[in-house]
Amino acid sequence: MAQVTIGNSEFDRDTAVVRRSPGVYDAELSAGWTIIHAVNGGYLLALMGRALGDALPHPDPMTVTAHYLTASRPGPAVIRTEVVRTGRTMSTGTATLVQFEDDGTEVERLRVLAAYGDLDALPDDVRTTAKPPAMPARAECFGADAAPGGRPALPGSSAITARLDVRLDPATCGWAVGAPSGNGEMRGWFGLADGRDADPLSLLLTVDALPPTAFEMGLKGWVPTVELTTHIRCRPAPGPLRVSITTRNLAGGFLEEDAEVWDADDRLVAQSRQLARALLD
Amino acid sequence: MAQVTIGNSEFDRDTAVVRRSPGVYDAELSAGWTIIHAVNGGYLLALMGRALGDALPHPDPMTVTAHYLTASRPGPAVIRTEVVRTGRTMSTGTATLVQFEDDGTEVERLRVLAAYGDLDALPDDVRTTAKPPAMPARAECFGADAAPGGRPALPGSSAITARLDVRLDPATCGWAVGAPSGNGEMRGWFGLADGRDADPLSLLLTVDALPPTAFEMGLKGWVPTVELTTHIRCRPAPGPLRVSITTRNLAGGFLEEDAEVWDADDRLVAQSRQLARALLD
């Protein structure tokens, strides 16, 4: 088996974009990254991130905001980018992802506003007070096949679970056996199933890859993302990542999900927050 | 003295926009909201928020992301909006704020991507686990004139301090007397100086109105905002607001500032996060 590397992996092939003209890219949304009713939002974000990384003069996403407008479907898509500003150390751009109905009508799926920079050019100064999440060793966490009777019964597709190696902290797995903790917390180890190491683009996938905290809060309905903002703070080291997601405020039919991603060197490599709808049942 | 109300106050007058054509607005950036070298970022955001509230079919900002591109100056500005999507309960739009150089060159200051909804139409369901910040009563907190020798010496303008009624928790005021705590925390009571009550638009100002947490972390330089995302979660009740800002990760010359805003009814009315540059000295 050929070695899987950054640039030569399932994730890289499925997030590839082909430049059609300056700033315009063709993409193919893979059915391999669907979950329940939708193409995974983090996968879509990584695809947009790849297009913006080509369109902008700086290589790495530093802060990326995505608004999810309509549900994407596997199949062809077009990404159009606009360079908003080019600075010395950072540049800013927008991207829109569109798909086409059978009658040719264009429908926008996603709108992104992002700033890119060069993570390798940042100073080494670290004065963080953040600590990695307390969670059991990877071997003591639960993979997608560990729940009694196989994976928890979710309606629709679970294709993405075959592409991810997510192992959840047992303390945040109660939902899968009908006994949610009631806490707005979800924690787990994250890797890509084929062993590809993390990079800034795959971190855009990582922040939206765990089950919704709402499941542990006893909600059973889907939790569609309205807006997701991710800050990539550091290039991740090789090895497994730890992801900790918390929700403090479920109110008025909306909730926030704050994610932190830690690498094998105990560096906080990404922070994200999303506003999601809680479809109460 | 005429009663100050929402719609008839200094803040409302200084964030007024005049529709020039569909989606395009004239504005006048007031010198009254400058701090140190810049027009306050939250004031600019409120101005953009007002234009978007006119351009979109829904009244209230629910999630607003702003990228700060170049330093705004007091004086004329133009805001151009675009409606991205109109849904039943939410709509999405973008806005750009531009100013003009003496030779007529247009320079973009700010780019915004936002979703609007109707806060009054949200269900009453509240399952929040968030608690208001622990801080002393308002009378025991420090206003801008309380530091020894008057307000702390900041270079440049402090015009905005006359328009705000910010009273900082003494525990986060060490920076003002040369003894920063070293913690990435800033807390205070917030009001508008003329007594105008809060609304969703003024919350966009509130999230960026306290001194930077970086001051309490011992940094003396300016902390320019790269990107600021604000979620408005609830219409605020009349009365003073409490604001709590925390920074967990100062690394690589960047830091995040997470703000929570609580109203007099102990409701979490806004959450924001910004990515800022730490100009290390």
Short mmCIF file of N, CA, C and O in Angstrom, two decimals, chain A residues 85, chain B residues 27-31 33-45 47-48 66-79 96-101 107-112 157 222 224-225:
data_model
loop_
_atom_site.label_atom_id
_atom_site.label_comp_id
_atom_site.label_asym_id
_atom_site.label_seq_id
_atom_site.Cartn_x
_atom_site.Cartn_y
_atom_site.Cartn_z
N ARG A 85 -8.60 41.97 -0.24
CA ARG A 85 -7.44 42.81 0.08
C ARG A 85 -6.20 41.95 0.15
O ARG A 85 -6.22 40.84 0.67
N ALA B 27 -22.83 57.34 4.96
CA ALA B 27 -22.65 57.43 6.40
C ALA B 27 -21.58 58.47 6.70
O ALA B 27 -20.79 58.82 5.83
N GLU B 28 -21.58 58.95 7.91
CA GLU B 28 -20.56 59.89 8.37
C GLU B 28 -19.94 59.28 9.63
O GLU B 28 -20.61 59.15 10.65
N LEU B 29 -18.67 58.88 9.51
CA LEU B 29 -18.02 58.30 10.68
C LEU B 29 -17.70 59.43 11.66
O LEU B 29 -16.96 60.36 11.33
N SER B 30 -18.28 59.34 12.85
CA SER B 30 -18.13 60.41 13.84
C SER B 30 -16.78 60.34 14.52
O SER B 30 -16.29 59.25 14.87
N ALA B 31 -16.17 61.51 14.75
CA ALA B 31 -14.91 61.57 15.51
C ALA B 31 -15.15 61.26 16.99
O ALA B 31 -14.20 61.10 17.76
N TRP B 33 -16.22 58.63 18.35
CA TRP B 33 -16.08 57.22 18.74
C TRP B 33 -14.68 56.70 18.43
O TRP B 33 -14.49 55.51 18.14
N THR B 34 -13.70 57.62 18.51
CA THR B 34 -12.31 57.21 18.25
C THR B 34 -11.62 56.85 19.55
O THR B 34 -11.95 57.35 20.63
N ILE B 35 -10.65 55.97 19.44
CA ILE B 35 -9.85 55.55 20.59
C ILE B 35 -8.43 55.31 20.09
O ILE B 35 -8.23 54.60 19.11
N ILE B 36 -7.48 55.98 20.77
CA ILE B 36 -6.07 55.89 20.40
C ILE B 36 -5.95 56.28 18.91
O ILE B 36 -6.28 57.40 18.55
N HIS B 37 -5.59 55.33 18.04
CA HIS B 37 -5.35 55.73 16.64
C HIS B 37 -6.53 55.46 15.72
O HIS B 37 -6.41 55.68 14.51
N ALA B 38 -7.64 54.95 16.23
CA ALA B 38 -8.62 54.38 15.29
C ALA B 38 -10.05 54.73 15.67
O ALA B 38 -10.35 55.05 16.82
N VAL B 39 -10.92 54.68 14.67
CA VAL B 39 -12.35 54.69 14.94
C VAL B 39 -12.69 53.32 15.53
O VAL B 39 -12.28 52.29 15.00
N ASN B 40 -13.40 53.31 16.63
CA ASN B 40 -13.69 52.05 17.34
C ASN B 40 -14.36 51.02 16.43
O ASN B 40 -15.32 51.32 15.71
N GLY B 41 -13.86 49.79 16.52
CA GLY B 41 -14.35 48.73 15.65
C GLY B 41 -15.80 48.34 15.92
O GLY B 41 -16.53 47.96 15.00
N GLY B 42 -16.22 48.42 17.16
CA GLY B 42 -17.60 48.09 17.50
C GLY B 42 -18.57 49.14 16.98
O GLY B 42 -19.69 48.82 16.54
N TYR B 43 -18.16 50.40 17.03
CA TYR B 43 -18.97 51.48 16.47
C TYR B 43 -19.16 51.28 14.96
O TYR B 43 -20.28 51.38 14.43
N LEU B 44 -18.07 50.94 14.28
CA LEU B 44 -18.17 50.69 12.83
C LEU B 44 -19.11 49.52 12.55
O LEU B 44 -19.90 49.54 11.60
N LEU B 45 -19.03 48.51 13.41
CA LEU B 45 -19.86 47.33 13.22
C LEU B 45 -21.34 47.67 13.38
O LEU B 45 -22.19 47.18 12.63
N LEU B 47 -22.72 50.49 12.76
CA LEU B 47 -23.10 51.25 11.57
C LEU B 47 -23.39 50.31 10.40
O LEU B 47 -24.40 50.47 9.68
N MET B 48 -22.53 49.31 10.22
CA MET B 48 -22.76 48.31 9.17
C MET B 48 -24.02 47.52 9.48
O MET B 48 -24.80 47.18 8.58
N ALA B 66 -17.05 40.51 10.94
CA ALA B 66 -16.41 41.66 10.29
C ALA B 66 -14.92 41.41 10.16
O ALA B 66 -14.28 40.96 11.11
N HIS B 67 -14.39 41.69 8.99
CA HIS B 67 -12.94 41.71 8.77
C HIS B 67 -12.51 43.16 8.65
O HIS B 67 -13.04 43.90 7.81
N TYR B 68 -11.56 43.56 9.49
CA TYR B 68 -11.06 44.93 9.51
C TYR B 68 -9.85 45.01 8.58
O TYR B 68 -8.83 44.38 8.83
N LEU B 69 -10.01 45.76 7.50
CA LEU B 69 -9.02 45.72 6.42
C LEU B 69 -8.02 46.86 6.50
O LEU B 69 -6.82 46.66 6.38
N THR B 70 -8.52 48.09 6.69
CA THR B 70 -7.65 49.27 6.81
C THR B 70 -8.28 50.18 7.86
O THR B 70 -9.46 50.05 8.19
N ALA B 71 -7.48 51.10 8.39
CA ALA B 71 -7.95 51.95 9.50
C ALA B 71 -8.92 53.02 8.99
O ALA B 71 -8.58 53.82 8.12
N SER B 72 -10.13 53.01 9.54
CA SER B 72 -11.13 54.02 9.17
C SER B 72 -10.76 55.37 9.76
O SER B 72 -10.08 55.46 10.77
N ARG B 73 -11.25 56.43 9.10
CA ARG B 73 -11.03 57.79 9.59
C ARG B 73 -12.37 58.49 9.77
O ARG B 73 -13.30 58.26 8.99
N PRO B 74 -12.48 59.38 10.73
CA PRO B 74 -13.72 60.16 10.83
C PRO B 74 -13.99 60.86 9.51
O PRO B 74 -13.06 61.31 8.83
N GLY B 75 -15.27 60.92 9.13
CA GLY B 75 -15.64 61.58 7.87
C GLY B 75 -16.57 60.71 7.06
O GLY B 75 -17.08 59.70 7.53
N PRO B 76 -16.78 61.12 5.81
CA PRO B 76 -17.77 60.42 4.98
C PRO B 76 -17.33 59.00 4.63
O PRO B 76 -16.15 58.72 4.51
N ALA B 77 -18.33 58.14 4.48
CA ALA B 77 -18.09 56.75 4.09
C ALA B 77 -19.31 56.27 3.32
O ALA B 77 -20.39 56.85 3.42
N VAL B 78 -19.12 55.22 2.55
CA VAL B 78 -20.22 54.61 1.80
C VAL B 78 -20.28 53.14 2.18
O VAL B 78 -19.24 52.47 2.27
N ILE B 79 -21.49 52.66 2.42
CA ILE B 79 -21.71 51.25 2.73
C ILE B 79 -22.50 50.64 1.59
O ILE B 79 -23.57 51.14 1.22
N THR B 96 -19.95 46.16 2.72
CA THR B 96 -18.59 46.67 2.64
C THR B 96 -18.63 48.16 2.95
O THR B 96 -19.55 48.87 2.54
N LEU B 97 -17.66 48.62 3.74
CA LEU B 97 -17.57 50.04 4.05
C LEU B 97 -16.33 50.60 3.35
O LEU B 97 -15.23 50.05 3.50
N VAL B 98 -16.52 51.65 2.56
CA VAL B 98 -15.39 52.25 1.85
C VAL B 98 -15.28 53.74 2.20
O VAL B 98 -16.28 54.39 2.54
N GLN B 99 -14.06 54.24 2.11
CA GLN B 99 -13.82 55.69 2.21
C GLN B 99 -12.96 56.09 1.01
O GLN B 99 -12.47 55.23 0.27
N PHE B 100 -12.80 57.38 0.83
CA PHE B 100 -12.11 57.87 -0.36
C PHE B 100 -10.91 58.72 0.03
O PHE B 100 -10.99 59.56 0.92
N GLU B 101 -9.79 58.47 -0.64
CA GLU B 101 -8.59 59.29 -0.45
C GLU B 101 -8.82 60.65 -1.09
O GLU B 101 -9.78 60.85 -1.85
N VAL B 107 -10.97 53.17 -0.89
CA VAL B 107 -10.27 52.22 -0.04
C VAL B 107 -11.29 51.49 0.83
O VAL B 107 -12.09 52.12 1.52
N GLU B 108 -11.26 50.16 0.80
CA GLU B 108 -12.20 49.40 1.61
C GLU B 108 -11.68 49.31 3.05
O GLU B 108 -10.51 49.01 3.29
N ARG B 109 -12.56 49.59 4.00
CA ARG B 109 -12.20 49.57 5.42
C ARG B 109 -12.60 48.28 6.10
O ARG B 109 -11.90 47.79 6.99
N LEU B 110 -13.76 47.76 5.73
CA LEU B 110 -14.40 46.72 6.50
C LEU B 110 -15.22 45.86 5.54
O LEU B 110 -15.88 46.40 4.65
N ARG B 111 -15.18 44.54 5.75
CA ARG B 111 -16.07 43.66 5.01
C ARG B 111 -16.85 42.83 6.03
O ARG B 111 -16.26 42.29 6.97
N VAL B 112 -18.14 42.73 5.82
CA VAL B 112 -19.02 42.07 6.79
C VAL B 112 -19.84 40.98 6.09
O VAL B 112 -20.29 41.17 4.96
N SER B 157 -6.35 59.71 20.75
CA SER B 157 -7.71 60.09 21.14
C SER B 157 -8.30 59.17 22.20
O SER B 157 -7.98 58.00 22.27
N TRP B 222 -0.73 48.24 20.81
CA TRP B 222 -2.09 48.19 20.32
C TRP B 222 -2.42 46.77 19.87
O TRP B 222 -1.53 45.97 19.59
N PRO B 224 -4.75 45.37 17.20
CA PRO B 224 -5.73 45.56 16.13
C PRO B 224 -6.54 44.29 15.84
O PRO B 224 -5.98 43.20 15.77
N THR B 225 -7.83 44.47 15.66
CA THR B 225 -8.71 43.36 15.35
C THR B 225 -8.53 42.94 13.90
O THR B 225 -8.57 43.77 13.00
#
